[in-house]
mmCIF file of C-alpha atoms and ligand atoms in Angstrom:
data_model
loop_
_atom_site.group_PDB
_atom_site.id
_atom_site.type_symbol
_atom_site.label_atom_id
_atom_site.label_comp_id
_atom_site.label_asym_id
_atom_site.label_seq_id
_atom_site.Cartn_x
_atom_site.Cartn_y
_atom_site.Cartn_z
ATOM 1 C CA UNK A 850 107.572 94.120 110.182
ATOM 2 C CA UNK A 851 106.872 91.680 107.330
ATOM 3 C CA UNK A 852 109.868 89.443 107.986
ATOM 4 C CA UNK A 853 109.281 85.960 106.640
ATOM 5 C CA UNK A 854 105.880 86.809 105.128
ATOM 6 C CA UNK A 855 105.157 85.482 101.655
ATOM 7 C CA UNK A 856 103.242 87.873 99.458
ATOM 8 C CA UNK A 857 101.931 86.939 96.019
ATOM 9 C CA UNK A 858 101.782 90.151 94.010
ATOM 10 C CA UNK A 859 99.481 90.074 90.985
ATOM 11 C CA UNK A 860 100.158 92.976 88.638
ATOM 12 C CA UNK A 861 97.194 93.976 86.487
ATOM 13 C CA UNK A 862 97.339 95.885 83.225
ATOM 14 C CA UNK A 863 97.149 99.561 84.117
ATOM 15 C CA UNK A 864 99.479 102.529 84.029
ATOM 16 C CA UNK A 865 99.777 102.318 87.838
ATOM 17 C CA UNK A 866 101.727 99.076 87.351
ATOM 18 C CA UNK A 867 104.938 101.087 87.532
ATOM 19 C CA UNK A 868 104.146 101.895 91.159
ATOM 20 C CA UNK A 869 103.912 98.181 91.874
ATOM 21 C CA UNK A 870 107.630 97.916 91.174
ATOM 22 C CA UNK A 871 108.143 100.243 94.119
ATOM 23 C CA UNK A 872 105.649 98.231 96.182
ATOM 24 C CA UNK A 873 107.687 95.068 95.543
ATOM 25 C CA UNK A 874 110.854 96.838 96.600
ATOM 26 C CA UNK A 875 109.264 98.088 99.789
ATOM 27 C CA UNK A 876 107.843 94.689 100.677
ATOM 28 C CA UNK A 877 111.275 93.152 100.271
ATOM 29 C CA UNK A 878 112.907 95.942 102.296
ATOM 30 C CA UNK A 879 110.617 94.863 105.122
ATOM 31 C CA UNK A 880 111.697 91.265 104.884
ATOM 32 C CA UNK A 881 108.818 89.819 102.858
ATOM 33 C CA UNK A 882 109.285 87.241 100.121
ATOM 34 C CA UNK A 883 107.534 88.306 96.926
ATOM 35 C CA UNK A 884 106.162 86.013 94.250
ATOM 36 C CA UNK A 885 105.203 88.133 91.246
ATOM 37 C CA UNK A 886 102.485 87.307 88.726
ATOM 38 C CA UNK A 887 101.924 89.406 85.607
ATOM 39 C CA UNK A 888 98.748 89.448 83.560
ATOM 40 C CA UNK A 889 99.171 89.643 79.803
ATOM 41 C CA UNK A 890 98.005 93.270 79.856
ATOM 42 C CA UNK A 891 100.456 94.121 82.640
ATOM 43 C CA UNK A 892 103.319 93.186 80.349
ATOM 44 C CA UNK A 893 102.358 96.175 78.208
ATOM 45 C CA UNK A 894 103.233 98.436 81.146
ATOM 46 C CA UNK A 895 106.141 96.782 82.960
ATOM 47 C CA UNK A 896 108.587 94.169 81.773
ATOM 48 C CA UNK A 897 108.888 90.715 83.352
ATOM 49 C CA UNK A 898 112.620 91.390 83.593
ATOM 50 C CA UNK A 899 112.281 94.468 85.805
ATOM 51 C CA UNK A 900 109.674 92.745 87.959
ATOM 52 C CA UNK A 901 111.886 89.667 88.385
ATOM 53 C CA UNK A 902 114.906 91.822 89.211
ATOM 54 C CA UNK A 903 113.071 93.755 91.911
ATOM 55 C CA UNK A 904 111.303 90.709 93.328
ATOM 56 C CA UNK A 905 114.466 88.633 93.277
ATOM 57 C CA UNK A 906 112.255 85.797 92.076
ATOM 58 C CA UNK A 907 110.923 84.358 88.851
ATOM 59 C CA UNK A 908 107.843 85.925 87.361
ATOM 60 C CA UNK A 909 104.767 83.781 86.741
ATOM 61 C CA UNK A 910 102.910 84.780 83.606
ATOM 62 C CA UNK A 911 100.842 82.010 82.101
ATOM 63 C CA UNK A 912 98.789 79.091 83.315
ATOM 64 C CA UNK A 913 100.979 77.214 80.889
ATOM 65 C CA UNK A 914 104.081 78.016 82.999
ATOM 66 C CA UNK A 915 102.721 75.835 85.741
ATOM 67 C CA UNK A 916 101.628 72.766 83.806
ATOM 68 C CA UNK A 917 104.571 72.681 81.383
ATOM 69 C CA UNK A 918 107.183 72.715 84.077
ATOM 70 C CA UNK A 919 105.148 70.781 86.577
ATOM 71 C CA UNK A 920 106.975 72.771 89.256
ATOM 72 C CA UNK A 921 103.982 73.921 91.121
ATOM 73 C CA UNK A 922 100.288 73.784 90.402
ATOM 74 C CA UNK A 923 98.128 76.867 90.569
ATOM 75 C CA UNK A 924 96.493 75.677 93.760
ATOM 76 C CA UNK A 925 99.849 75.349 95.409
ATOM 77 C CA UNK A 926 101.149 78.666 94.087
ATOM 78 C CA UNK A 927 98.133 80.535 95.427
ATOM 79 C CA UNK A 928 98.265 78.795 98.774
ATOM 80 C CA UNK A 929 101.999 79.006 99.323
ATOM 81 C CA UNK A 930 101.472 82.722 100.003
ATOM 82 C CA UNK A 931 100.317 84.375 103.224
ATOM 83 C CA UNK A 932 98.421 87.002 101.270
ATOM 84 C CA UNK A 933 97.592 87.869 97.659
ATOM 85 C CA UNK A 934 97.684 91.498 96.616
ATOM 86 C CA UNK A 935 96.396 92.719 93.264
ATOM 87 C CA UNK A 936 98.048 96.005 92.280
ATOM 88 C CA UNK A 937 96.813 97.594 90.183
ATOM 89 C CA UNK A 938 93.432 95.890 90.326
ATOM 90 C CA UNK A 939 91.845 96.904 87.021
ATOM 91 C CA UNK A 940 88.091 97.125 86.399
ATOM 92 C CA UNK A 941 88.394 94.001 84.264
ATOM 93 C CA UNK A 942 90.222 91.963 86.910
ATOM 94 C CA UNK A 943 87.655 92.992 89.506
ATOM 95 C CA UNK A 944 84.821 91.990 87.166
ATOM 96 C CA UNK A 945 86.440 88.625 86.581
ATOM 97 C CA UNK A 946 86.862 88.052 90.294
ATOM 98 C CA UNK A 947 83.303 89.098 91.052
ATOM 99 C CA UNK A 948 82.095 86.651 88.396
ATOM 100 C CA UNK A 949 84.375 83.828 89.519
ATOM 101 C CA UNK A 950 86.181 83.573 86.183
ATOM 102 C CA UNK A 951 89.410 81.618 85.852
ATOM 103 C CA UNK A 952 90.608 82.059 82.288
ATOM 104 C CA UNK A 953 94.185 83.094 82.942
ATOM 105 C CA UNK A 954 96.812 82.599 85.621
ATOM 106 C CA UNK A 955 95.886 85.659 87.727
ATOM 107 C CA UNK A 956 92.145 84.963 87.871
ATOM 108 C CA UNK A 957 92.771 81.259 88.465
ATOM 109 C CA UNK A 958 95.061 81.968 91.410
ATOM 110 C CA UNK A 959 92.521 84.371 92.852
ATOM 111 C CA UNK A 960 89.794 81.758 92.598
ATOM 112 C CA UNK A 961 91.967 78.969 93.968
ATOM 113 C CA UNK A 962 93.349 80.711 97.026
ATOM 114 C CA UNK A 963 92.288 80.267 100.618
ATOM 115 C CA UNK A 964 94.335 83.269 101.797
ATOM 116 C CA UNK A 965 93.402 86.930 102.309
ATOM 117 C CA UNK A 966 93.195 88.915 99.085
ATOM 118 C CA UNK A 967 93.839 92.669 98.987
ATOM 119 C CA UNK A 968 92.967 94.782 95.961
ATOM 120 C CA UNK A 969 94.547 98.142 95.135
ATOM 121 C CA UNK A 970 92.125 99.347 92.458
ATOM 122 C CA UNK A 971 93.322 101.787 89.806
ATOM 123 C CA UNK A 972 91.341 102.943 86.826
ATOM 124 C CA UNK A 973 89.889 105.919 85.028
ATOM 125 C CA UNK A 974 87.485 107.864 87.249
ATOM 126 C CA UNK A 975 84.476 107.084 85.023
ATOM 127 C CA UNK A 976 85.241 103.378 85.085
ATOM 128 C CA UNK A 977 85.563 103.534 88.871
ATOM 129 C CA UNK A 978 82.241 105.349 89.167
ATOM 130 C CA UNK A 979 80.404 103.066 86.728
ATOM 131 C CA UNK A 980 77.539 101.099 88.241
ATOM 132 C CA UNK A 981 79.111 97.821 87.091
ATOM 133 C CA UNK A 982 82.336 98.501 89.010
ATOM 134 C CA UNK A 983 80.377 99.563 92.108
ATOM 135 C CA UNK A 984 78.355 96.340 91.856
ATOM 136 C CA UNK A 985 81.500 94.234 91.489
ATOM 137 C CA UNK A 986 83.150 96.006 94.403
ATOM 138 C CA UNK A 987 80.143 95.358 96.657
ATOM 139 C CA UNK A 988 80.167 91.696 95.584
ATOM 140 C CA UNK A 989 83.879 91.397 96.319
ATOM 141 C CA UNK A 990 83.523 93.083 99.708
ATOM 142 C CA UNK A 991 80.746 90.628 100.557
ATOM 143 C CA UNK A 992 83.122 87.811 99.545
ATOM 144 C CA UNK A 993 85.629 89.088 102.105
ATOM 145 C CA UNK A 994 88.027 90.671 99.626
ATOM 146 C CA UNK A 995 89.946 93.637 101.111
ATOM 147 C CA UNK A 996 90.668 96.871 99.286
ATOM 148 C CA UNK A 997 93.042 99.807 99.728
ATOM 149 C CA UNK A 998 92.331 103.024 97.823
ATOM 150 C CA UNK A 999 91.813 104.247 95.224
ATOM 151 C CA UNK A 1000 92.817 107.788 95.999
ATOM 152 C CA UNK A 1001 91.575 110.978 94.498
ATOM 153 C CA UNK A 1002 93.853 113.074 92.317
ATOM 154 C CA UNK A 1003 94.908 113.891 88.807
ATOM 155 C CA UNK A 1004 95.341 110.785 86.722
ATOM 156 C CA UNK A 1005 97.642 109.698 83.933
ATOM 157 C CA UNK A 1006 94.670 109.931 81.526
ATOM 158 C CA UNK A 1007 94.338 113.653 82.305
ATOM 159 C CA UNK A 1008 91.149 113.458 84.378
ATOM 160 C CA UNK A 1009 90.705 114.265 88.051
ATOM 161 C CA UNK A 1010 88.874 112.239 90.682
ATOM 162 C CA UNK A 1011 88.973 108.897 92.479
ATOM 163 C CA UNK A 1012 90.827 106.178 90.622
ATOM 164 C CA UNK A 1013 94.534 106.582 91.396
ATOM 165 C CA UNK A 1014 96.118 103.537 92.915
ATOM 166 C CA UNK A 1015 97.007 103.880 96.599
ATOM 167 C CA UNK A 1016 100.647 104.767 97.214
ATOM 168 C CA UNK A 1017 103.012 101.819 97.750
ATOM 169 C CA UNK A 1018 103.469 102.629 101.435
ATOM 170 C CA UNK A 1019 99.696 102.745 101.945
ATOM 171 C CA UNK A 1020 99.466 99.309 100.323
ATOM 172 C CA UNK A 1021 102.283 98.037 102.564
ATOM 173 C CA UNK A 1022 100.341 99.364 105.556
ATOM 174 C CA UNK A 1023 97.150 97.615 104.396
ATOM 175 C CA UNK A 1024 99.046 94.346 103.865
ATOM 176 C CA UNK A 1025 100.583 94.600 107.325
ATOM 177 C CA UNK A 1026 97.180 95.289 108.842
ATOM 178 C CA UNK A 1027 95.592 92.378 106.955
ATOM 179 C CA UNK A 1028 98.297 90.071 108.246
ATOM 180 C CA UNK A 1029 97.612 91.256 111.786
ATOM 181 C CA UNK A 1030 100.562 93.600 111.981
ATOM 182 C CA UNK A 1031 99.397 95.066 115.283
ATOM 183 C CA UNK A 1032 99.302 98.707 116.345
ATOM 184 C CA UNK A 1033 102.377 99.677 114.338
ATOM 185 C CA UNK A 1034 100.663 98.752 111.086
ATOM 186 C CA UNK A 1035 100.600 101.759 108.773
ATOM 187 C CA UNK A 1036 102.613 103.825 111.248
ATOM 188 C CA UNK A 1037 106.191 103.444 110.062
ATOM 189 C CA UNK A 1038 107.232 106.575 111.987
ATOM 190 C CA UNK A 1039 105.724 105.466 115.294
ATOM 191 C CA UNK A 1040 107.881 106.703 118.150
ATOM 192 C CA UNK A 1041 110.103 108.850 115.888
ATOM 193 C CA UNK A 1042 110.497 112.578 116.453
ATOM 194 C CA UNK A 1043 110.406 114.908 113.449
ATOM 195 C CA UNK A 1044 110.493 118.681 113.243
ATOM 196 C CA UNK A 1045 108.667 120.884 110.739
ATOM 197 C CA UNK A 1046 108.973 124.655 110.303
ATOM 198 C CA UNK A 1047 106.113 126.442 108.597
ATOM 199 C CA UNK A 1048 104.510 129.760 107.749
ATOM 200 C CA UNK A 1049 106.035 133.182 107.266
ATOM 201 C CA UNK A 1050 108.002 135.107 109.852
ATOM 202 C CA UNK A 1051 107.143 138.635 110.945
ATOM 203 C CA UNK A 1052 110.023 141.025 111.447
ATOM 204 C CA UNK A 1053 108.936 144.037 113.507
ATOM 205 C CA UNK A 1054 109.469 147.608 112.335
ATOM 206 C CA UNK A 1055 107.891 148.964 115.501
ATOM 207 C CA UNK A 1056 105.323 147.500 117.941
ATOM 208 C CA UNK A 1057 102.509 147.658 115.362
ATOM 209 C CA UNK A 1058 104.209 147.231 112.006
ATOM 210 C CA UNK A 1059 106.182 144.382 110.542
ATOM 211 C CA UNK A 1060 107.748 142.971 107.374
ATOM 212 C CA UNK A 1061 106.085 139.740 106.262
ATOM 213 C CA UNK A 1062 105.529 137.585 103.190
ATOM 214 C CA UNK A 1063 102.644 135.802 101.493
ATOM 215 C CA UNK A 1064 103.294 132.274 102.793
ATOM 216 C CA UNK A 1065 100.012 130.773 104.071
ATOM 217 C CA UNK A 1066 101.675 127.897 105.927
ATOM 218 C CA UNK A 1067 99.391 125.438 104.087
ATOM 219 C CA UNK A 1068 102.170 123.199 102.765
ATOM 220 C CA UNK A 1069 103.990 123.045 106.098
ATOM 221 C CA UNK A 1070 100.792 122.231 108.002
ATOM 222 C CA UNK A 1071 99.962 119.478 105.510
ATOM 223 C CA UNK A 1072 103.455 117.977 105.899
ATOM 224 C CA UNK A 1073 103.164 118.002 109.688
ATOM 225 C CA UNK A 1074 99.753 116.289 109.455
ATOM 226 C CA UNK A 1075 101.063 113.659 107.026
ATOM 227 C CA UNK A 1076 104.043 112.855 109.273
ATOM 228 C CA UNK A 1077 101.686 112.645 112.269
ATOM 229 C CA UNK A 1078 99.487 110.224 110.321
ATOM 230 C CA UNK A 1079 102.488 107.955 109.815
ATOM 231 C CA UNK A 1080 102.885 107.856 113.584
ATOM 232 C CA UNK A 1081 105.604 110.468 114.116
ATOM 233 C CA UNK A 1082 105.796 112.772 117.118
ATOM 234 C CA UNK A 1083 105.874 116.140 115.378
ATOM 235 C CA UNK A 1084 107.286 119.429 116.678
ATOM 236 C CA UNK A 1085 105.681 122.117 114.550
ATOM 237 C CA UNK A 1086 107.508 125.439 114.726
ATOM 238 C CA UNK A 1087 105.295 127.945 112.992
ATOM 239 C CA UNK A 1088 105.329 131.634 112.212
ATOM 240 C CA UNK A 1089 102.044 133.584 112.058
ATOM 241 C CA UNK A 1090 100.329 131.459 109.377
ATOM 242 C CA UNK A 1091 96.955 131.905 107.701
ATOM 243 C CA UNK A 1092 95.969 128.256 108.156
ATOM 244 C CA UNK A 1093 95.595 126.709 111.611
ATOM 245 C CA UNK A 1094 98.163 124.141 112.793
ATOM 246 C CA UNK A 1095 97.091 120.512 112.531
ATOM 247 C CA UNK A 1096 95.759 118.688 115.584
ATOM 248 C CA UNK A 1097 97.946 116.158 117.303
ATOM 249 C CA UNK A 1098 101.280 117.921 116.863
ATOM 250 C CA UNK A 1099 103.295 119.990 119.346
ATOM 251 C CA UNK A 1100 102.850 123.590 118.208
ATOM 252 C CA UNK A 1101 105.584 126.120 118.959
ATOM 253 C CA UNK A 1102 104.360 129.491 117.729
ATOM 254 C CA UNK A 1103 106.983 132.115 116.973
ATOM 255 C CA UNK A 1104 107.076 135.431 115.204
ATOM 256 C CA UNK A 1105 110.592 136.270 114.045
ATOM 257 C CA UNK A 1106 113.340 134.304 112.315
ATOM 258 C CA UNK A 1107 115.534 134.625 115.407
ATOM 259 C CA UNK A 1108 112.772 133.157 117.583
ATOM 260 C CA UNK A 1109 112.214 130.399 115.023
ATOM 261 C CA UNK A 1110 115.892 129.411 115.149
ATOM 262 C CA UNK A 1111 115.830 129.343 118.957
ATOM 263 C CA UNK A 1112 112.642 127.215 118.935
ATOM 264 C CA UNK A 1113 114.120 124.804 116.408
ATOM 265 C CA UNK A 1114 117.300 124.394 118.448
ATOM 266 C CA UNK A 1115 115.250 123.800 121.581
ATOM 267 C CA UNK A 1116 113.059 121.194 119.832
ATOM 268 C CA UNK A 1117 116.024 119.154 118.543
ATOM 269 C CA UNK A 1118 117.130 116.380 118.492
ATOM 270 C CA UNK A 1119 114.874 114.974 115.789
ATOM 271 C CA UNK A 1120 115.402 112.210 113.252
ATOM 272 C CA UNK A 1121 114.207 114.352 110.369
ATOM 273 C CA UNK A 1122 113.640 118.084 109.977
ATOM 274 C CA UNK A 1123 111.578 119.686 107.228
ATOM 275 C CA UNK A 1124 112.059 123.416 106.712
ATOM 276 C CA UNK A 1125 108.905 124.563 104.963
ATOM 277 C CA UNK A 1126 108.819 128.026 106.570
ATOM 278 C CA UNK A 1127 109.222 131.120 104.412
ATOM 279 C CA UNK A 1128 111.715 132.797 106.705
ATOM 280 C CA UNK A 1129 112.314 136.505 106.170
ATOM 281 C CA UNK A 1130 115.803 137.047 104.847
ATOM 282 C CA UNK A 1131 116.202 140.344 106.696
ATOM 283 C CA UNK A 1132 115.136 141.903 109.954
ATOM 284 C CA UNK A 1133 114.954 145.577 110.856
ATOM 285 C CA UNK A 1134 117.945 146.459 113.021
ATOM 286 C CA UNK A 1135 116.665 149.836 114.042
ATOM 287 C CA UNK A 1136 113.166 148.613 114.978
ATOM 288 C CA UNK A 1137 111.527 151.219 117.197
ATOM 289 C CA UNK A 1138 110.378 150.420 120.705
ATOM 290 C CA UNK A 1139 107.387 152.741 120.293
ATOM 291 C CA UNK A 1140 105.059 153.302 117.367
ATOM 292 C CA UNK A 1141 106.867 155.446 114.856
ATOM 293 C CA UNK A 1142 105.365 158.838 114.126
ATOM 294 C CA UNK A 1143 105.456 160.844 110.960
ATOM 295 C CA UNK A 1144 108.332 163.235 111.103
ATOM 296 C CA UNK A 1145 107.353 166.937 111.220
ATOM 297 C CA UNK A 1146 109.949 167.493 108.497
ATOM 298 C CA UNK A 1147 107.997 165.123 106.206
ATOM 299 C CA UNK A 1148 111.023 162.806 105.802
ATOM 300 C CA UNK A 1149 110.066 159.101 105.766
ATOM 301 C CA UNK A 1150 112.077 156.908 108.150
ATOM 302 C CA UNK A 1151 114.909 154.766 106.786
ATOM 303 C CA UNK A 1152 114.843 151.127 107.749
ATOM 304 C CA UNK A 1153 118.186 149.491 108.262
ATOM 305 C CA UNK A 1154 118.149 145.757 107.536
ATOM 306 C CA UNK A 1155 120.423 142.970 108.719
ATOM 307 C CA UNK A 1156 120.525 139.426 107.471
ATOM 308 C CA UNK A 1157 118.629 136.832 109.466
ATOM 309 C CA UNK A 1158 120.223 133.545 110.498
ATOM 310 C CA UNK A 1159 119.631 130.774 107.968
ATOM 311 C CA UNK A 1160 117.865 128.156 110.079
ATOM 312 C CA UNK A 1161 118.067 125.394 107.485
ATOM 313 C CA UNK A 1162 121.790 125.918 106.856
ATOM 314 C CA UNK A 1163 122.491 126.152 110.585
ATOM 315 C CA UNK A 1164 120.809 122.828 111.322
ATOM 316 C CA UNK A 1165 122.276 121.153 108.233
ATOM 317 C CA UNK A 1166 125.761 122.159 109.400
ATOM 318 C CA UNK A 1167 125.333 120.760 112.904
ATOM 319 C CA UNK A 1168 127.774 118.023 113.801
ATOM 320 C CA UNK A 1169 126.510 115.767 116.540
ATOM 321 C CA UNK A 1170 122.775 116.085 116.904
ATOM 322 C CA UNK A 1171 122.158 116.855 113.215
ATOM 323 C CA UNK A 1172 118.907 115.200 112.111
ATOM 324 C CA UNK A 1173 119.565 112.205 109.867
ATOM 325 C CA UNK A 1174 117.482 113.810 107.148
ATOM 326 C CA UNK A 1175 117.376 117.570 106.586
ATOM 327 C CA UNK A 1176 114.853 118.739 103.993
ATOM 328 C CA UNK A 1177 114.695 122.288 102.660
ATOM 329 C CA UNK A 1178 112.330 124.045 100.302
ATOM 330 C CA UNK A 1179 113.201 126.271 97.402
ATOM 331 C CA UNK A 1180 110.635 128.654 96.020
ATOM 332 C CA UNK A 1181 111.961 129.871 92.692
ATOM 333 C CA UNK A 1182 110.634 131.748 89.720
ATOM 334 C CA UNK A 1183 113.267 130.926 87.085
ATOM 335 C CA UNK A 1184 115.485 127.907 86.332
ATOM 336 C CA UNK A 1185 113.823 126.159 89.252
ATOM 337 C CA UNK A 1186 115.745 122.887 89.203
ATOM 338 C CA UNK A 1187 119.189 124.379 88.579
ATOM 339 C CA UNK A 1188 118.796 126.975 91.326
ATOM 340 C CA UNK A 1189 117.366 124.460 93.762
ATOM 341 C CA UNK A 1190 120.089 121.891 93.098
ATOM 342 C CA UNK A 1191 122.706 124.566 93.785
ATOM 343 C CA UNK A 1192 120.813 125.539 96.945
ATOM 344 C CA UNK A 1193 120.872 121.946 98.186
ATOM 345 C CA UNK A 1194 124.653 121.956 98.032
ATOM 346 C CA UNK A 1195 125.050 125.495 99.385
ATOM 347 C CA UNK A 1196 122.819 124.880 102.381
ATOM 348 C CA UNK A 1197 124.195 121.416 103.087
ATOM 349 C CA UNK A 1198 120.764 119.790 103.319
ATOM 350 C CA UNK A 1199 119.940 116.291 102.076
ATOM 351 C CA UNK A 1200 116.849 117.031 100.013
ATOM 352 C CA UNK A 1201 115.321 120.119 98.491
ATOM 353 C CA UNK A 1202 111.673 120.343 97.532
ATOM 354 C CA UNK A 1203 111.655 122.895 94.731
ATOM 355 C CA UNK A 1204 108.672 124.705 93.353
ATOM 356 C CA UNK A 1205 107.908 127.424 90.862
ATOM 357 C CA UNK A 1206 106.130 130.271 92.621
ATOM 358 C CA UNK A 1207 105.764 132.558 89.610
ATOM 359 C CA UNK A 1208 102.435 134.384 90.047
ATOM 360 C CA UNK A 1209 101.035 132.644 86.941
ATOM 361 C CA UNK A 1210 101.308 129.232 88.641
ATOM 362 C CA UNK A 1211 98.907 130.271 91.443
ATOM 363 C CA UNK A 1212 100.915 128.055 93.794
ATOM 364 C CA UNK A 1213 101.765 130.536 96.535
ATOM 365 C CA UNK A 1214 98.604 130.848 98.610
ATOM 366 C CA UNK A 1215 96.835 128.255 96.437
ATOM 367 C CA UNK A 1216 95.760 124.691 97.210
ATOM 368 C CA UNK A 1217 97.966 122.902 94.696
ATOM 369 C CA UNK A 1218 101.679 122.507 94.276
ATOM 370 C CA UNK A 1219 103.973 121.198 91.551
ATOM 371 C CA UNK A 1220 107.299 120.220 93.037
ATOM 372 C CA UNK A 1221 110.606 118.676 92.083
ATOM 373 C CA UNK A 1222 112.344 116.605 94.720
ATOM 374 C CA UNK A 1223 116.097 117.086 94.526
ATOM 375 C CA UNK A 1224 118.346 114.608 96.300
ATOM 376 C CA UNK A 1225 121.973 113.598 95.923
ATOM 377 C CA UNK A 1226 120.709 111.073 93.355
ATOM 378 C CA UNK A 1227 119.104 113.681 91.088
ATOM 379 C CA UNK A 1228 115.870 115.527 90.426
ATOM 380 C CA UNK A 1229 112.405 113.999 90.301
ATOM 381 C CA UNK A 1230 109.475 116.117 89.140
ATOM 382 C CA UNK A 1231 106.096 115.273 90.582
ATOM 383 C CA UNK A 1232 102.849 116.087 88.802
ATOM 384 C CA UNK A 1233 100.880 119.090 89.997
ATOM 385 C CA UNK A 1234 98.660 117.929 92.831
ATOM 386 C CA UNK A 1235 96.916 119.058 95.998
ATOM 387 C CA UNK A 1236 99.302 120.277 98.718
ATOM 388 C CA UNK A 1237 98.164 117.530 101.070
ATOM 389 C CA UNK A 1238 98.997 114.890 98.470
ATOM 390 C CA UNK A 1239 102.450 116.411 98.053
ATOM 391 C CA UNK A 1240 102.715 116.231 101.839
ATOM 392 C CA UNK A 1241 101.699 112.578 102.018
ATOM 393 C CA UNK A 1242 104.081 111.639 99.246
ATOM 394 C CA UNK A 1243 106.925 113.491 100.963
ATOM 395 C CA UNK A 1244 106.070 111.946 104.354
ATOM 396 C CA UNK A 1245 106.135 108.485 102.782
ATOM 397 C CA UNK A 1246 109.569 109.239 101.297
ATOM 398 C CA UNK A 1247 110.808 110.451 104.667
ATOM 399 C CA UNK A 1248 109.535 107.296 106.372
ATOM 400 C CA UNK A 1249 111.300 105.158 103.775
ATOM 401 C CA UNK A 1250 114.540 107.127 104.117
ATOM 402 C CA UNK A 1251 114.540 106.769 107.898
ATOM 403 C CA UNK A 1252 113.938 103.039 107.449
HETATM 404 O O1 LIG B 1663 117.461 130.699 100.616
HETATM 405 P P1 LIG B 1663 116.004 130.394 100.559
HETATM 406 O O2 LIG B 1663 115.173 131.273 101.438
HETATM 407 O O3 LIG B 1663 115.435 130.296 99.166
HETATM 408 O O4 LIG B 1663 115.914 128.895 101.117
HETATM 409 C C1 LIG B 1663 114.708 128.308 101.387
HETATM 410 C C2 LIG B 1663 114.874 127.227 102.400
HETATM 411 O O5 LIG B 1663 115.674 127.647 103.475
HETATM 412 C C3 LIG B 1663 113.558 126.854 103.034
HETATM 413 O O6 LIG B 1663 113.617 125.490 103.378
HETATM 414 C C4 LIG B 1663 113.492 127.760 104.242
HETATM 415 O O7 LIG B 1663 112.633 127.232 105.229
HETATM 416 C C5 LIG B 1663 114.941 127.758 104.676
HETATM 417 N N1 LIG B 1663 115.351 129.000 105.335
HETATM 418 C C6 LIG B 1663 115.649 129.006 106.668
HETATM 419 N N2 LIG B 1663 116.088 130.154 107.278
HETATM 420 C C7 LIG B 1663 116.259 131.268 106.568
HETATM 421 C C8 LIG B 1663 115.973 131.289 105.201
HETATM 422 C C9 LIG B 1663 115.510 130.142 104.611
HETATM 423 O O8 LIG B 1663 115.479 127.970 107.329
HETATM 424 N N3 LIG B 1663 116.681 132.369 107.169
#
């Protein structure tokens, strides 16, 4: 997608600089050549060594680097690229650019270039909302400078609002689009089929009563929407959920676990399958064909339960036709990571998204989620964030894993 493209990556001094390491990796995965430039402030957040290692190229840090070694002048360095991306673009860097300053290597390159420039702003919400930043942004837009993000969310400084740097894959998509990447730009899953299960299941007791659970289906719907947004063709197998299914996906509505398994098997093959449904563990074996009546003797009926098929484990154990990536969820209330890691192995899936659903967290039925992604490589805890942000992050990971 970016094969042979030369991207000059200017890293500004903000906490989001760590995400730029991932951006560099992703650009290189797609065949781009990366030339990294660090501002002095950026060196407080990431080391030149890690940047050089990921970029597979030397890091440019000072105007002095260029003149002392007479390897390449700043005009040449800025023009030898197809595109310049500034990530994170701090309030200060944006102010410098808007004012046309050139007092260090980064600002000089930005002033000297004749190539497209893309900013990925990242800063505290108040700095982003300050009139000076808005003025600078308008000036830069008028100058033809492109931007991606920032996104809204909780920030490293503890505040909430717009100011988070766009995710690396969103920046990759913006770079691809700026370079005229065509219709596939920003749609790394275009043409790929993925399957998502969602919602609770209902297990009938009789024609009017059932056993259910409190799953709203919100997280599963958000994951399906995020995968759709990355271009995937999504089969969405859902139990009776409280939230509506997203538009633009193939909805297969089911009620019971048995019907969900049959629908999943019918929807396969898929390249990735995400099992976000809260499937009932048991069904009623002696479900009545007619509405049950109170017994004249006053004895309440006894429900006999049988274990439901484990859909996740069944799919994970498939030989031929197994999705390349099988992702399960683990809702736990104690020792979340340990239980979920054991579950990953027991169920034979590739990843587990674990979360703590203790009532005090307000996660089940709420709008936010705090998850830990467990893979063969280990556990990675994500900050508490809106369920649709969790979904977008997970979808981006899935896209990267499918390559
Ligand atoms: O065993 P537990 O229910 O905690 O596992 C949760 C994971 O397994 C979820 O991904 C859920 O969708 C999946 N699951 C399933 N079929 C079942 C039970 C759970 O697919 N019968």
